[in-house]
GROMACS .gro file of C-alpha atoms in nm:
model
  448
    1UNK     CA    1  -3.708   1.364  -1.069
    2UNK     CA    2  -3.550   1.528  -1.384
    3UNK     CA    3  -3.659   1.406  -1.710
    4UNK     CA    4  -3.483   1.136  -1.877
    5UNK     CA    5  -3.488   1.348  -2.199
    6UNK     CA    6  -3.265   1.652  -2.009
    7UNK     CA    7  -3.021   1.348  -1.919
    8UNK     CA    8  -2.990   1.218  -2.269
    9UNK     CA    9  -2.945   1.569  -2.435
   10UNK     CA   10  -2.671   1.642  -2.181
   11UNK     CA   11  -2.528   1.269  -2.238
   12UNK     CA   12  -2.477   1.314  -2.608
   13UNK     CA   13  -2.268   1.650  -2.522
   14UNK     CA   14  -2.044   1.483  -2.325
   15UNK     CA   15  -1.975   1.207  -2.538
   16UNK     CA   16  -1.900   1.484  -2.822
   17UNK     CA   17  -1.641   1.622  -2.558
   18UNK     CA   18  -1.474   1.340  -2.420
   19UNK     CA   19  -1.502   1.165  -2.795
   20UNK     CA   20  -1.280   1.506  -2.936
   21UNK     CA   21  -1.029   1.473  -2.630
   22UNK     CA   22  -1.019   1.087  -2.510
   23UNK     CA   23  -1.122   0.882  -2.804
   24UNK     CA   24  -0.890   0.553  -2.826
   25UNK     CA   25  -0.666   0.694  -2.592
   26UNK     CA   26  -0.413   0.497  -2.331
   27UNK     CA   27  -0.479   0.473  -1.972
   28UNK     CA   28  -0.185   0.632  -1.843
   29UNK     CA   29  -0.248   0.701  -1.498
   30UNK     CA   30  -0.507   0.600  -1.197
   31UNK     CA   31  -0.819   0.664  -1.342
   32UNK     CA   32  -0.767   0.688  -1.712
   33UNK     CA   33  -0.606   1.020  -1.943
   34UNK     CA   34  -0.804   1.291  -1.772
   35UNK     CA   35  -0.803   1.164  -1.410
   36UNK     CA   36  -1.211   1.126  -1.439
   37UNK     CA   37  -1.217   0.775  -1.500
   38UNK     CA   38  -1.434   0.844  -1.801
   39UNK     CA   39  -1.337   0.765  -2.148
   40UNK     CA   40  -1.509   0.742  -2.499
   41UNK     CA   41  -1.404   0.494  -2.764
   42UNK     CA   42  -1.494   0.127  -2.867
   43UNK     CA   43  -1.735  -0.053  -2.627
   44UNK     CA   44  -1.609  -0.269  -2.402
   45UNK     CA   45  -1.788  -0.607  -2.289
   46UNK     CA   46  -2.030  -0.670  -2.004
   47UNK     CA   47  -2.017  -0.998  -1.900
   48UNK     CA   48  -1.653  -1.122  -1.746
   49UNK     CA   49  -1.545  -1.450  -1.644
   50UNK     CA   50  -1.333  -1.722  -1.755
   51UNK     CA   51  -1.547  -1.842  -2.055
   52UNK     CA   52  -1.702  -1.516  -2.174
   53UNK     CA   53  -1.478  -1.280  -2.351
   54UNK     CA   54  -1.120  -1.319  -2.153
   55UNK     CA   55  -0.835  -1.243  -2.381
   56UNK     CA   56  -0.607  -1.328  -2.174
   57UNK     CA   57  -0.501  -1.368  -1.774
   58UNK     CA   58  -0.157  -1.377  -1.641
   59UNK     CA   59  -0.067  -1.424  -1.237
   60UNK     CA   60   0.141  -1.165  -1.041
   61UNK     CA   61   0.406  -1.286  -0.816
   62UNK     CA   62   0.247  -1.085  -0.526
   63UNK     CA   63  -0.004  -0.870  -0.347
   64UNK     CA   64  -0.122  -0.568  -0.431
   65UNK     CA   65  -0.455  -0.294  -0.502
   66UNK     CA   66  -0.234  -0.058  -0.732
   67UNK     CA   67  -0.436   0.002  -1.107
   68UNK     CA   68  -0.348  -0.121  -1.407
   69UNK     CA   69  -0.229   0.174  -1.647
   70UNK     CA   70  -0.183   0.120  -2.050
   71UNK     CA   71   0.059   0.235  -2.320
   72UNK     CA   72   0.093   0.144  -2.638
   73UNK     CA   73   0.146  -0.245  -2.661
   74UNK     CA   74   0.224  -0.235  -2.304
   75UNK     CA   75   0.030  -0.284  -1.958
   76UNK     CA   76   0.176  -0.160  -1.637
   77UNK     CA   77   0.118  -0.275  -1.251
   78UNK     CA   78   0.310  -0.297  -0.932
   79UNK     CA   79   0.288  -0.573  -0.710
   80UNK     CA   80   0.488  -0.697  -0.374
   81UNK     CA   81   0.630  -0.954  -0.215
   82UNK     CA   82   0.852  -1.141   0.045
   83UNK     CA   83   0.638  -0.949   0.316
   84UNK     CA   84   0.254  -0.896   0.463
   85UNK     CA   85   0.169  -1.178   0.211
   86UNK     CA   86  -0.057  -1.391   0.468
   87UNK     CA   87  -0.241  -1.215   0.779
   88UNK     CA   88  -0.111  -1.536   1.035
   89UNK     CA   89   0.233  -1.547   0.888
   90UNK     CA   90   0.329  -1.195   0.756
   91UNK     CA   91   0.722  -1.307   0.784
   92UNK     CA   92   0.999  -1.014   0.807
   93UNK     CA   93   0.933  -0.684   0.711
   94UNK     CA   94   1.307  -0.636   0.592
   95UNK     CA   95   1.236  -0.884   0.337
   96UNK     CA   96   0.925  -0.664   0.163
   97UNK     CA   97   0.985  -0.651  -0.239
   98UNK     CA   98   0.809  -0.422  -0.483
   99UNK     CA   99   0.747  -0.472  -0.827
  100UNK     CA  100   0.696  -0.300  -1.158
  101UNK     CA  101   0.589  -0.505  -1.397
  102UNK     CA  102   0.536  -0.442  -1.771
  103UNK     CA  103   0.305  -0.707  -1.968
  104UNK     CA  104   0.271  -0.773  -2.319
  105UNK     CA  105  -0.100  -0.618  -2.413
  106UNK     CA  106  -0.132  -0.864  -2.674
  107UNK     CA  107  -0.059  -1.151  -2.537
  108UNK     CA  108  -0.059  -1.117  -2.134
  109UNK     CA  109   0.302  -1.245  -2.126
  110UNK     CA  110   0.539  -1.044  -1.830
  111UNK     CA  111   0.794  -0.816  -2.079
  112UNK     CA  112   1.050  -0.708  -1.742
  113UNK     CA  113   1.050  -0.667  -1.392
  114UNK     CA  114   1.202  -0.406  -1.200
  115UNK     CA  115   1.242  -0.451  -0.826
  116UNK     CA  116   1.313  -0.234  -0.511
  117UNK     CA  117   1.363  -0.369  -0.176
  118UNK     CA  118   1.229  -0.230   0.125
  119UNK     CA  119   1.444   0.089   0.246
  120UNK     CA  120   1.446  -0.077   0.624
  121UNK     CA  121   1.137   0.103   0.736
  122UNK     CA  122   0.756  -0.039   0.718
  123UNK     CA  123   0.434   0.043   0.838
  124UNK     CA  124   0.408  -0.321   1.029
  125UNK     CA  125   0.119  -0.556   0.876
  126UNK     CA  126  -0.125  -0.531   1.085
  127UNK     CA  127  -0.489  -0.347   1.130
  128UNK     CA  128  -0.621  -0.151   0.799
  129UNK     CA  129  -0.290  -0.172   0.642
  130UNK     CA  130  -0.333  -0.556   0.569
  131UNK     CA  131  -0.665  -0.482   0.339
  132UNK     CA  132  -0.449  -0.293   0.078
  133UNK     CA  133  -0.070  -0.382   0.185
  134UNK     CA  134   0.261  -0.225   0.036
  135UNK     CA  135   0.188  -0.143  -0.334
  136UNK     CA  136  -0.123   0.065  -0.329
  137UNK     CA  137   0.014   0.332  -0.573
  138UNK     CA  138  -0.046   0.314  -0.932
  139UNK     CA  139   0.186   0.450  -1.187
  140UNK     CA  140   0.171   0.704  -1.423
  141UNK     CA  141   0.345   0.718  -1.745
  142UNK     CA  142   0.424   0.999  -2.028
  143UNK     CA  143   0.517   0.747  -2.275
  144UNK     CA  144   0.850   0.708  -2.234
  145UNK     CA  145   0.899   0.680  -1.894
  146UNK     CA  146   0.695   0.509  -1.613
  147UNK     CA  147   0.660   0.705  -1.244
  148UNK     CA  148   0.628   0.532  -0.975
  149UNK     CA  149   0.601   0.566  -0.585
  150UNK     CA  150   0.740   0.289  -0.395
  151UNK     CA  151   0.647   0.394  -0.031
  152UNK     CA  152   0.935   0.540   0.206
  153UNK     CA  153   1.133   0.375  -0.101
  154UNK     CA  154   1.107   0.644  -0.270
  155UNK     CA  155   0.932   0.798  -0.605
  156UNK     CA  156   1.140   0.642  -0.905
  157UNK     CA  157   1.151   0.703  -1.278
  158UNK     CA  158   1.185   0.395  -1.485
  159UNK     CA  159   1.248   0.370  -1.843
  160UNK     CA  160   1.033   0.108  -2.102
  161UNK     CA  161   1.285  -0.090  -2.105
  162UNK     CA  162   1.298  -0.159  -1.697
  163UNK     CA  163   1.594   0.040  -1.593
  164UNK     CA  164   1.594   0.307  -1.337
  165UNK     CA  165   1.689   0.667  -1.443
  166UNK     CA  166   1.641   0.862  -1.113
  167UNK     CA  167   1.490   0.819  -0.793
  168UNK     CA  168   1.446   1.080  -0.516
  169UNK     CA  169   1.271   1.050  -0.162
  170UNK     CA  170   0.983   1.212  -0.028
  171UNK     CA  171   0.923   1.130   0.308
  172UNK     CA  172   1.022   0.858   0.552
  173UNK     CA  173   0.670   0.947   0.752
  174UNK     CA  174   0.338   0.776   0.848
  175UNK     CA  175   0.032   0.913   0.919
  176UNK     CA  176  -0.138   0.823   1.340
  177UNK     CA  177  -0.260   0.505   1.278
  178UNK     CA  178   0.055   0.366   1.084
  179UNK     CA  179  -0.189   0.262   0.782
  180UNK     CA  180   0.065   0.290   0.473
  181UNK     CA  181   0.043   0.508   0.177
  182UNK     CA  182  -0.176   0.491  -0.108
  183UNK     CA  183  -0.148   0.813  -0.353
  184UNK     CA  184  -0.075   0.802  -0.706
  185UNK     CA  185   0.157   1.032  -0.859
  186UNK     CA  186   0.056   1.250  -1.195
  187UNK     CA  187   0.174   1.410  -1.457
  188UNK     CA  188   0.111   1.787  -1.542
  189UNK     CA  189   0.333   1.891  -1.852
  190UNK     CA  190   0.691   1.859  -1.707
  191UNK     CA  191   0.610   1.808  -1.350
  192UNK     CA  192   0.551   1.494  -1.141
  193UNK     CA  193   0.320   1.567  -0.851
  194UNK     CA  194   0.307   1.380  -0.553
  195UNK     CA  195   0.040   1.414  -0.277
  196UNK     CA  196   0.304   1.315  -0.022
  197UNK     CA  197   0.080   1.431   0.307
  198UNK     CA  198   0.143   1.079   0.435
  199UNK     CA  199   0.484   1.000   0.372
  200UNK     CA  200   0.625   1.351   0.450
  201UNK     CA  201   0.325   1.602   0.501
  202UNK     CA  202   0.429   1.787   0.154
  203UNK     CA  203   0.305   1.773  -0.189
  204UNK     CA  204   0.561   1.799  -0.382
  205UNK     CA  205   0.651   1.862  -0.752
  206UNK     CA  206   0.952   1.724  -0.938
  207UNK     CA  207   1.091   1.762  -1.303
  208UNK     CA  208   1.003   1.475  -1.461
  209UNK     CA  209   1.341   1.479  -1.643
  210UNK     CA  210   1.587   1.447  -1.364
  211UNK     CA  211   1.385   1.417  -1.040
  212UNK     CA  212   1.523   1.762  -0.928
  213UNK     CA  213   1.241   1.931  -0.671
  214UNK     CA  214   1.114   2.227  -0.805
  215UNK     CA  215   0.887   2.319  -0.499
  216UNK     CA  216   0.681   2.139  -0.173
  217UNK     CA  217   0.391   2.255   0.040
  218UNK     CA  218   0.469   2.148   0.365
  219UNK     CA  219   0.202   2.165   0.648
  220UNK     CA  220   0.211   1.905   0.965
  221UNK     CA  221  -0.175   1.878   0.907
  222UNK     CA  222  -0.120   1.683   0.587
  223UNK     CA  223  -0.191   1.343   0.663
  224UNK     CA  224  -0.441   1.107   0.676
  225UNK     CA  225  -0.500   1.204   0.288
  226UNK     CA  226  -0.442   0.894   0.055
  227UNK     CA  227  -0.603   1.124  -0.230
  228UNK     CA  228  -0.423   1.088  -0.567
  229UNK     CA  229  -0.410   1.457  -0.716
  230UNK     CA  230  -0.617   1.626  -0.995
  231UNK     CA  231  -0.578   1.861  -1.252
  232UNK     CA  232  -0.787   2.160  -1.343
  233UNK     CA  233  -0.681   2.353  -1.713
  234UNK     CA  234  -0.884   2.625  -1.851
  235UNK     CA  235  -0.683   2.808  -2.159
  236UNK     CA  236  -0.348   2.847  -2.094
  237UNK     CA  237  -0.362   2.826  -1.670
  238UNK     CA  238  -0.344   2.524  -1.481
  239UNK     CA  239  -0.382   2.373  -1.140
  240UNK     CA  240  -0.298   2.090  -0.948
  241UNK     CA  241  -0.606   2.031  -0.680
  242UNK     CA  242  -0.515   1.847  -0.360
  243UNK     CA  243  -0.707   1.836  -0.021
  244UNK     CA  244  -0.638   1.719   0.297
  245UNK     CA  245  -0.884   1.680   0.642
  246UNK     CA  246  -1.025   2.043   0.642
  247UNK     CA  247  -0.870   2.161   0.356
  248UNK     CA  248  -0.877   2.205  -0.006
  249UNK     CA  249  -0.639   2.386  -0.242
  250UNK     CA  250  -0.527   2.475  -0.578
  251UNK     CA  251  -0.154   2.507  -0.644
  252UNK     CA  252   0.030   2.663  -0.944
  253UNK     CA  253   0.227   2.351  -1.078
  254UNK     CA  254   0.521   2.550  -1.195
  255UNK     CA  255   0.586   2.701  -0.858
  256UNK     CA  256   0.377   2.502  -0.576
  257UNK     CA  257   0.215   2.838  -0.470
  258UNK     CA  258  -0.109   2.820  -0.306
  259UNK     CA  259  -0.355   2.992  -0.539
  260UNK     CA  260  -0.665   2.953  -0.355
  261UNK     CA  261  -0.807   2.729  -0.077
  262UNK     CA  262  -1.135   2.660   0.076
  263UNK     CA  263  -1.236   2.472   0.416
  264UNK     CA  264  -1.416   2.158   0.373
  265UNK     CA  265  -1.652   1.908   0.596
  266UNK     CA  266  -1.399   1.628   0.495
  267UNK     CA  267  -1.285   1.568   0.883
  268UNK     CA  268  -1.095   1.269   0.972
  269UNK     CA  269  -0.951   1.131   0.620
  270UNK     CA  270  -0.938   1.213   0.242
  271UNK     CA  271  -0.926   0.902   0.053
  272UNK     CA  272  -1.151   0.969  -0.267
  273UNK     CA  273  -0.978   1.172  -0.533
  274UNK     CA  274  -1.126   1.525  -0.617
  275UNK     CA  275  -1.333   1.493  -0.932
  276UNK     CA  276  -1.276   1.785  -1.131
  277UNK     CA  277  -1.580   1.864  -1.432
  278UNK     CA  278  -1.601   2.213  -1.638
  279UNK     CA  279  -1.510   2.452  -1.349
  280UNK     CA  280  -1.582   2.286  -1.043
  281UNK     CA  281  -1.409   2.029  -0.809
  282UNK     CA  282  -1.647   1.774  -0.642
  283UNK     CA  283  -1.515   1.613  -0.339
  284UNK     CA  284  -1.605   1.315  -0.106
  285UNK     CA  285  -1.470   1.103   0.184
  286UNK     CA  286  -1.439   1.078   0.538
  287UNK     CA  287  -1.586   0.838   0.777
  288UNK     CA  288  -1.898   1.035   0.864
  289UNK     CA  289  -1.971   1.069   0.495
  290UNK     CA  290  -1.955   1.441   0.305
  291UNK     CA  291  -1.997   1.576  -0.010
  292UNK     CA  292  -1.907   1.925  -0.126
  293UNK     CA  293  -1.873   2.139  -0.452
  294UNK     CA  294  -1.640   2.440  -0.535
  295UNK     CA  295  -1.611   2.658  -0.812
  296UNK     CA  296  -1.271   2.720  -0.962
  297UNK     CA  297  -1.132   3.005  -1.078
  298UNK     CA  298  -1.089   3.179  -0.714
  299UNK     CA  299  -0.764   3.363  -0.524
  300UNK     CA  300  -0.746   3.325  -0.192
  301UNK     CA  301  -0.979   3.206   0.049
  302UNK     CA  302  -1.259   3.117  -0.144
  303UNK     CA  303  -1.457   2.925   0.167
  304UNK     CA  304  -1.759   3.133   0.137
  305UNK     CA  305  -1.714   3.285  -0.212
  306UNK     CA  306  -1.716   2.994  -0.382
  307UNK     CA  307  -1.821   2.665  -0.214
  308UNK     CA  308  -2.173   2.613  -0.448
  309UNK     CA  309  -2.275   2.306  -0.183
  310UNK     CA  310  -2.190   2.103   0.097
  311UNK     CA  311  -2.351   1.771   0.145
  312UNK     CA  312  -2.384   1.456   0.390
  313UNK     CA  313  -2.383   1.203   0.184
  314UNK     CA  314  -2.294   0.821   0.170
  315UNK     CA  315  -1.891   0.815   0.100
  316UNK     CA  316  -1.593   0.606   0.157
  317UNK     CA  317  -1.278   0.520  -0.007
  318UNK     CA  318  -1.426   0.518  -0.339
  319UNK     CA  319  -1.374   0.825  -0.616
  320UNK     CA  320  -1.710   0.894  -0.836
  321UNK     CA  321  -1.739   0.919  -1.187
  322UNK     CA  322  -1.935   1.195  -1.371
  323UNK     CA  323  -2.177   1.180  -1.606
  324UNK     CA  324  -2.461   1.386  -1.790
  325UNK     CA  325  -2.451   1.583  -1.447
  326UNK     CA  326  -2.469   1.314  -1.250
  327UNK     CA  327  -2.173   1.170  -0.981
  328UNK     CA  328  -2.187   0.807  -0.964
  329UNK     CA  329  -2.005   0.597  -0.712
  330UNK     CA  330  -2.060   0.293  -0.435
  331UNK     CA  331  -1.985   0.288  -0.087
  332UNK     CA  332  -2.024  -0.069   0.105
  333UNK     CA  333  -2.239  -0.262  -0.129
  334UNK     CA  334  -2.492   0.088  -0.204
  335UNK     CA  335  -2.486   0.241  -0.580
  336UNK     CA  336  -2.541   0.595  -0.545
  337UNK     CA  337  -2.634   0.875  -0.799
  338UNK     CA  338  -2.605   1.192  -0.693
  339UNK     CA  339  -2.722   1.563  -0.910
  340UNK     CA  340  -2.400   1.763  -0.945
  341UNK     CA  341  -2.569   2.115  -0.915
  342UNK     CA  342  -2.731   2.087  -0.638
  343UNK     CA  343  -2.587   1.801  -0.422
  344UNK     CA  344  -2.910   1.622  -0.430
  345UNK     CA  345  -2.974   1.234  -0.431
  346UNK     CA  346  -3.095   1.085  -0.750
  347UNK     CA  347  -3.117   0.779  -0.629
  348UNK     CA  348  -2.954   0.482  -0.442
  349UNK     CA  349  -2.975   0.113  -0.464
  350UNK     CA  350  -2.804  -0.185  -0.299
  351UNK     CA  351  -2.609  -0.389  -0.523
  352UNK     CA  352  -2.738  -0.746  -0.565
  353UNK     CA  353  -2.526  -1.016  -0.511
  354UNK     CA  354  -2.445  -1.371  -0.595
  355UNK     CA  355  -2.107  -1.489  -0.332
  356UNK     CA  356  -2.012  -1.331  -0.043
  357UNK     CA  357  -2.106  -0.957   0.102
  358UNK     CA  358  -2.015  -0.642  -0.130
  359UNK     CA  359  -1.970  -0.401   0.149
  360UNK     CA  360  -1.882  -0.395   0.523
  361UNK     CA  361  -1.532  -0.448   0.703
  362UNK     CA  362  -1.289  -0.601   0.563
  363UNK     CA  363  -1.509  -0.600   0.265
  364UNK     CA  364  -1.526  -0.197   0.214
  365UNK     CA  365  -1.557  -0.115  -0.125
  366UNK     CA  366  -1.120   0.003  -0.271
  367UNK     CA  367  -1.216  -0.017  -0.661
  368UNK     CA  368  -1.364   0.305  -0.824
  369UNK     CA  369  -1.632   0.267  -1.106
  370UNK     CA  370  -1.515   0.394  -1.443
  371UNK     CA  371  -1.740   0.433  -1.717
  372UNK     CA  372  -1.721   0.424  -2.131
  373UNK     CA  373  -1.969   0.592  -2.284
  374UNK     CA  374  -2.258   0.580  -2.097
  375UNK     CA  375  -2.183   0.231  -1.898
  376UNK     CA  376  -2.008   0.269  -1.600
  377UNK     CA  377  -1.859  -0.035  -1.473
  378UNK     CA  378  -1.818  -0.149  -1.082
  379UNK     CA  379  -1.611  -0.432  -0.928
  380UNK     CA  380  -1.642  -0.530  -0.534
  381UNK     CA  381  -1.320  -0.653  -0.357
  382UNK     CA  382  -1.542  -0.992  -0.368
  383UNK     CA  383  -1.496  -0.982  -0.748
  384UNK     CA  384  -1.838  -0.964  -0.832
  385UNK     CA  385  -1.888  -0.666  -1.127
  386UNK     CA  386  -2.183  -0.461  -1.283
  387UNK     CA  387  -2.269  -0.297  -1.582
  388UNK     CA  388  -2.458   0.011  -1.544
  389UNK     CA  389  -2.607   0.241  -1.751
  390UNK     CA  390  -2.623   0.583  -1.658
  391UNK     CA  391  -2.934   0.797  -1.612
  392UNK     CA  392  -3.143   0.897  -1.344
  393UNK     CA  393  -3.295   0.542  -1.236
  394UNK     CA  394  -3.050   0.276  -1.158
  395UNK     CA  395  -3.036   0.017  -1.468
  396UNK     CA  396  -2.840  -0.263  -1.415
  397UNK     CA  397  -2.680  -0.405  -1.764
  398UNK     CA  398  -2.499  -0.667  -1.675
  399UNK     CA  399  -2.383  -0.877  -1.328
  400UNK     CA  400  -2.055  -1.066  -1.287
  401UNK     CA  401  -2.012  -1.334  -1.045
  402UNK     CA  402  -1.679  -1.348  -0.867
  403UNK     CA  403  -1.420  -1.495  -1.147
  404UNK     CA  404  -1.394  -1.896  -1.046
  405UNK     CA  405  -1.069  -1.998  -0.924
  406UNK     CA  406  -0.956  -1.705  -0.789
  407UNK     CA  407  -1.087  -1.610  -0.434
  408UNK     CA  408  -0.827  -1.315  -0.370
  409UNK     CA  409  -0.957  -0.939  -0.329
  410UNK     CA  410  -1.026  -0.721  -0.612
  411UNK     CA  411  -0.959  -0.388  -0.484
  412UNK     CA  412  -0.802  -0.168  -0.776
  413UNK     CA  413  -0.992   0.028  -1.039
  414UNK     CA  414  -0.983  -0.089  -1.383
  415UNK     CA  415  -0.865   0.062  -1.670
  416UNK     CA  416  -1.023   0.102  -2.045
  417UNK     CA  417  -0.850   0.122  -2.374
  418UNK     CA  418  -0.980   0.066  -2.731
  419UNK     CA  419  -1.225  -0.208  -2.635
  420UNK     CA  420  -1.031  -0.392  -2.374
  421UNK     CA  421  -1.082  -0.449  -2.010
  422UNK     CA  422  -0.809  -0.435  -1.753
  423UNK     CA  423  -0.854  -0.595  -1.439
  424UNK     CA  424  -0.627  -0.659  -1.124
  425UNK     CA  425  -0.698  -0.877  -0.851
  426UNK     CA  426  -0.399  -0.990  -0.588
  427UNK     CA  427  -0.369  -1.269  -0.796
  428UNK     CA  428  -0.424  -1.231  -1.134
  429UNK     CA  429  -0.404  -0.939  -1.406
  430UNK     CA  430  -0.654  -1.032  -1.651
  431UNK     CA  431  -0.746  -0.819  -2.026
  432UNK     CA  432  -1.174  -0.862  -2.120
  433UNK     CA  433  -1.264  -0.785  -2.464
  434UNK     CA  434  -1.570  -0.866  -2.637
  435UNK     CA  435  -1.307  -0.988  -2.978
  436UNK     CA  436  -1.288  -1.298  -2.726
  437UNK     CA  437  -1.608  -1.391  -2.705
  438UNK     CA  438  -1.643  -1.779  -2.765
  439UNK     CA  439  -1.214  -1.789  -2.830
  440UNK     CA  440  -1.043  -1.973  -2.552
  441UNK     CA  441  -0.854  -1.745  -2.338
  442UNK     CA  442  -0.472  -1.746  -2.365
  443UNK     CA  443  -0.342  -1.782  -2.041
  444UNK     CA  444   0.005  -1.731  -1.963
  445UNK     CA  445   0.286  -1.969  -1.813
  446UNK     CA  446   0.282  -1.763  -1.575
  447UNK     CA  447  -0.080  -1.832  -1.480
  448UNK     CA  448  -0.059  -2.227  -1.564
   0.00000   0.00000   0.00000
């Protein structure tokens, strides 16, 4: 086992890093500013419930495992309704609503609503599509406008004041099993990207501007890839990495071209996003479980050139975090910490709990830990949360019990910004900061 010394000295570099780049920024997109759900900044509290350090908690009027994303004095999430609400009594699909909803940071309270109804064609609710439902896709925003993908409604461009300014469609598709979509769109400089392999088996880029299409990659093999795009810079180049079953690539963003690709164990699905650290992309997923590493920097086919390892490894739906050289992550009630360079376990260690189970059907593990600073925080669709400190044994700061009163899944990641908490169940969006401790919470009409 490496020496807990080696992990600290490599800890303190990355917090000088991510402190220079990500340092009381907004959470603008699934998984924070950088895509790597890790941020530096003010700490933010350990213990969550309704008495200990809840700012605030306001309902939604519907379903939904979409992230929270933050800007400014606002909070952003999508929700739906009319539709796939209740597993004996779904109702019609043609009366499906989605929602995005901008909240008051402050106080919790709902600024505007903008709403789409369904274009006439749904996945029906039914199988795996009723654990996550019809607004899985978390926004993204550049500040002035919000992104987001509504399913075969269409990717739509809203302003901050609620109004639509363009919306375009990419793909009417499904993939085999009919299990509904679930990739976030990002930003890279002017372009929207959108892994589309379900919808339309395309990723496609768009000027965030006026929705115009500046290029697609279309392949029939893309599906069965609810992977949310990542983005690779080094100087003045940069890359947006997707991957698919098989398949891994980096495209140019301005153009779409293919710049390199690599095969990859990742058989039947891709559901956690590529990590991306210095110059290499780690990747997990699939149902058998795999793990592999690749270098960037590469033309071509970089399969054997550059692949550094290939791993079988506990995986899921779940997207890691990295720290100090070490990829953290859960998969069905299991914490696991694996060593980046070599692919290695550092250890596992089953999550202890104080409800119902953390892991197993139709309790899989959706939400994706996030860390700030060194803690790394984990919620379970039963609600339950941990604290945990990184390093190379598993330390367990802090655990949550589900949040009383409301027994609804908690299946989106959270997202950080200066001190706070953000937190989306299918009932409630709540805000944690440790400023609240021993205030009473303001709750919102909404939530009375």
């Amino acid at each position: 086992m490496r020496k807990m010394s080696g992990f600290v000295r490599v800890l303190v570099l990355n917090v000088l890093v991510f402190a220079a780049s990500t340092a009381h920024a907004d959470w603008p997109r699934f998984r924070g500013p950088a895509g790597t759900g890790v941020v530096d900044g003010p700490a933010i509290p350990s213990t969550y419930s309704l008495t200990e350090n809840l700012a605030w908690r306001t309902a939604l009027p519907g379903k939904g495992v979409s992230s929270p994303i933050v800007h400014g004095d606002r909070v952003y999430v999508t929700a739906y309704t009319g539709y796939g609400q209740d597993l004996e009594s779904p109702g019609d699909p043609a009366d499906l609503v989605r929602h995005l909803l901008a909240f008051d940071r402050a106080t919790g309270d709902e600024v505007w609503r903008f709403s789409v109804p369904t274009a006439g064609s749904e996945d029906p609710y039914k199988g795996f599509l009723t654990q996550h439902g019809y607004a899985s896709s978390t926004p993204v925003t550049d500040g002035d406008r919000i992104y987001v993908l509504f399913g075969r409604s269409g990717l739509i461009a809203v302003d901050t004041s609620g109004k639509e300014v363009w919306r375009r469609d990419v793909g009417q598709k499904s993939d085999p099993a009919r299990w509904g979509d679930a990739s976030s769109p990002i930003l890279i400089d002017d372009v929207v990207v959108v892994n589309a392999g379900v919808l339309g088996h395309q990723v496609v880029g768009l000027d965030r501007r006026t929705g115009e299409q500046l290029w697609s990659v279309q392949d029939e093999k893309f599906t069965n890839a609810w992977s949310t795009p990542a983005v690779y810079r080094a100087g003045d180049r940069s890359q947006v990495l997707v991957h698919f079953p098989f398949k891994i690539m980096g495209l140019d963003p301005r153009t779409g071209d293919v710049v390199w690709f690599a095969e990859t164990p990742l058989d039947d699905a891709t559901s956690p996003s590529i990590v991306v650290h210095g110059d290499v992309a780690y990747l997990t997923g699939s149902r058998a479980g795999h793990g592999m590493a690749v270098a960037l920097g590469g033309q071509g086919d970089v399969s054997k050139s550059h692949v550094l390892w290939r791993q079988r490894l506990r995986a899921g739906i779940v997207t890691p975090v990295i720290l100090a050289g070490t990829m953290f992550w859960s998969s069905s009630g299991i914490f696991m910490a694996y060593d980046i360079e070599s692919g290695e376990r550092v250890y596992r260690a089953r999550l202890p709990r104080k409800g119902g189970p953390t892991g197993g059907f139709p309790n899989v593990d959706y939400s994706s830990p996030i860390a700030v600073g060194d803690r790394i925080v984990q919620f379970t669709r039963s609600g339950e949360s941990y604290v945990i400190d990184a390093g190379d044994t598993f330390q367990l700061r802090a655990h949550n019990a589900a949040i009383d009163g409301d027994p609804s899944a908690f299946s989106a990641t959270p997202a950080a910004s200066d001190g706070q908490l953000f937190v989306r169940s299918e009932a409630y969006l709540y805000c944690f900061a440790a400023a609240a401790e021993g205030a009473p919470a303001a709750e919102t009409a909404a939530a009375r």
